[in-house]
C-alpha cells in the first residue's frame, strides 16, 4: 500500500501514521499562530514602555500591522480569483504580485500623508 502526502492530507487513506501526521501538523500551525500573536503583543508593550520612559506620547507606537495583514490577504485572495480566470494557471503568482503591489501602494500613500502632516507643522 503506497501512501503519499497528498492522499494523507485529503484523508483518502486513514491509518495511524496519517492521522498522527495531521494532528501534529494542526498542533504546529496553532502554536505558530499563537507565537506570532504573542511576539506582536509583547513587542508592542515593550515599545510603549520605552516611549513612556523617554517621556514621549505612547500613542506614537500605534502600528498598522493589522491593516497591512488585511491588505496582503485581500490582495492575495483577489489575485487567486483573478489568476483563476487566466488560462495558464498562475493563480498563486498573481496573488503574491497583487499582495505586494497593495502593500507598496499603501506605504507610498502613508508616506505622502506623513510628509503633508509634517509640512503643515
Short mmCIF file of C-alpha atoms in Angstrom, two decimals:
data_model
loop_
_atom_site.label_atom_id
_atom_site.label_comp_id
_atom_site.label_asym_id
_atom_site.label_seq_id
_atom_site.Cartn_x
_atom_site.Cartn_y
_atom_site.Cartn_z
CA UNK A 1 0.00 0.00 0.00
CA UNK A 2 1.71 3.13 -1.24
CA UNK A 3 0.90 6.43 0.50
CA UNK A 4 1.87 9.92 -0.41
CA UNK A 5 1.47 13.28 1.27
CA UNK A 6 -1.49 14.37 -0.84
CA UNK A 7 -3.52 11.28 -0.02
CA UNK A 8 -2.80 11.78 3.68
CA UNK A 9 -3.84 15.43 3.60
CA UNK A 10 -7.02 14.64 1.67
CA UNK A 11 -7.97 11.85 4.11
CA UNK A 12 -8.07 9.25 1.33
CA UNK A 13 -6.26 6.62 3.33
CA UNK A 14 -6.72 6.57 7.05
CA UNK A 15 -4.07 4.85 9.09
CA UNK A 16 -2.32 5.63 12.33
CA UNK A 17 0.64 7.48 10.80
CA UNK A 18 -1.61 9.56 8.56
CA UNK A 19 -3.81 10.68 11.43
CA UNK A 20 -0.77 11.28 13.63
CA UNK A 21 0.77 13.46 10.91
CA UNK A 22 -2.41 15.52 10.57
CA UNK A 23 -2.71 16.03 14.33
CA UNK A 24 0.94 17.09 14.65
CA UNK A 25 0.59 19.44 11.68
CA UNK A 26 -2.54 21.00 13.17
CA UNK A 27 -0.83 21.50 16.55
CA UNK A 28 2.22 23.08 14.91
CA UNK A 29 0.07 25.50 12.92
CA UNK A 30 -1.81 26.56 16.06
CA UNK A 31 1.43 27.00 18.03
CA UNK A 32 2.89 29.11 15.23
CA UNK A 33 -0.15 31.39 15.14
CA UNK A 34 -0.10 31.75 18.94
CA UNK A 35 3.63 32.55 18.90
CA UNK A 36 3.16 35.25 16.26
CA UNK A 37 0.44 36.96 18.28
CA UNK A 38 2.50 36.68 21.49
CA UNK A 39 5.54 38.27 19.84
CA UNK A 40 3.39 41.02 18.34
CA UNK A 41 1.74 41.90 21.65
CA UNK A 42 4.94 41.71 23.71
CA UNK A 43 6.90 43.86 21.27
CA UNK A 44 4.15 46.48 21.24
CA UNK A 45 4.17 46.54 25.04
CA UNK A 46 7.95 46.97 25.17
CA UNK A 47 7.80 49.73 22.60
CA UNK A 48 5.13 51.63 24.50
CA UNK A 49 7.05 51.26 27.78
CA UNK A 50 10.22 52.60 26.13
CA UNK A 51 8.29 55.61 24.84
CA UNK A 52 6.85 56.27 28.31
CA UNK A 53 10.33 56.04 29.89
CA UNK A 54 11.63 58.65 27.47
CA UNK A 55 8.71 60.95 28.24
CA UNK A 56 7.10 60.64 24.83
CA UNK A 57 3.49 60.03 23.92
CA UNK A 58 2.83 56.25 23.97
CA UNK A 59 0.24 56.63 21.22
CA UNK A 60 3.12 57.16 18.79
CA UNK A 61 3.58 53.38 18.82
CA UNK A 62 0.29 52.77 17.06
CA UNK A 63 1.16 50.39 14.32
CA UNK A 64 -0.59 49.41 11.18
CA UNK A 65 0.22 45.71 11.36
CA UNK A 66 -3.38 44.55 11.07
CA UNK A 67 -4.02 46.94 8.20
CA UNK A 68 -1.06 45.55 6.30
CA UNK A 69 -2.10 41.96 7.04
CA UNK A 70 -5.58 42.67 5.70
CA UNK A 71 -4.14 44.31 2.56
CA UNK A 72 -1.86 41.32 1.98
CA UNK A 73 -4.62 38.76 2.48
CA UNK A 74 -7.13 40.73 0.39
CA UNK A 75 -4.64 41.23 -2.43
CA UNK A 76 -3.67 37.56 -2.35
CA UNK A 77 -7.31 36.45 -2.40
CA UNK A 78 -8.14 38.81 -5.26
CA UNK A 79 -5.04 37.57 -7.10
CA UNK A 80 -6.15 33.97 -6.69
CA UNK A 81 -9.56 34.84 -8.09
CA UNK A 82 -8.05 36.81 -10.98
CA UNK A 83 -5.44 34.10 -11.58
CA UNK A 84 -8.18 31.52 -11.87
CA UNK A 85 -9.53 33.41 -14.87
CA UNK A 86 -6.13 33.26 -16.62
CA UNK A 87 -5.94 30.08 -18.73
CA UNK A 88 -2.30 29.29 -17.82
CA UNK A 89 -2.91 28.68 -14.09
CA UNK A 90 -0.69 31.30 -12.47
CA UNK A 91 -3.06 31.90 -9.54
CA UNK A 92 -0.59 31.95 -6.61
CA UNK A 93 1.90 34.07 -8.56
CA UNK A 94 -0.77 36.64 -9.42
CA UNK A 95 -1.87 36.60 -5.76
CA UNK A 96 1.63 37.30 -4.49
CA UNK A 97 2.14 40.08 -7.04
CA UNK A 98 -1.16 41.79 -6.17
CA UNK A 99 -0.45 41.50 -2.43
CA UNK A 100 2.97 43.11 -2.94
CA UNK A 101 1.51 45.88 -5.09
CA UNK A 102 -1.11 46.56 -2.42
CA UNK A 103 1.43 46.84 0.39
CA UNK A 104 3.77 49.04 -1.65
CA UNK A 105 0.95 51.38 -2.68
CA UNK A 106 -0.28 51.55 0.93
CA UNK A 107 3.19 52.53 2.15
CA UNK A 108 3.57 55.17 -0.57
CA UNK A 109 0.20 56.72 0.30
CA UNK A 110 1.05 56.60 4.02
CA UNK A 111 4.44 58.27 3.42
CA UNK A 112 2.84 61.07 1.38
CA UNK A 113 0.29 61.72 4.13
CA UNK A 114 3.08 61.85 6.73
CA UNK A 115 5.02 64.35 4.59
CA UNK A 116 1.90 66.55 4.25
CA UNK A 117 1.35 66.45 8.01
CA UNK A 118 4.96 67.27 8.83
CA UNK A 119 4.91 70.11 6.28
CA UNK A 120 1.88 71.73 7.96
CA UNK A 121 3.53 71.77 11.39
#
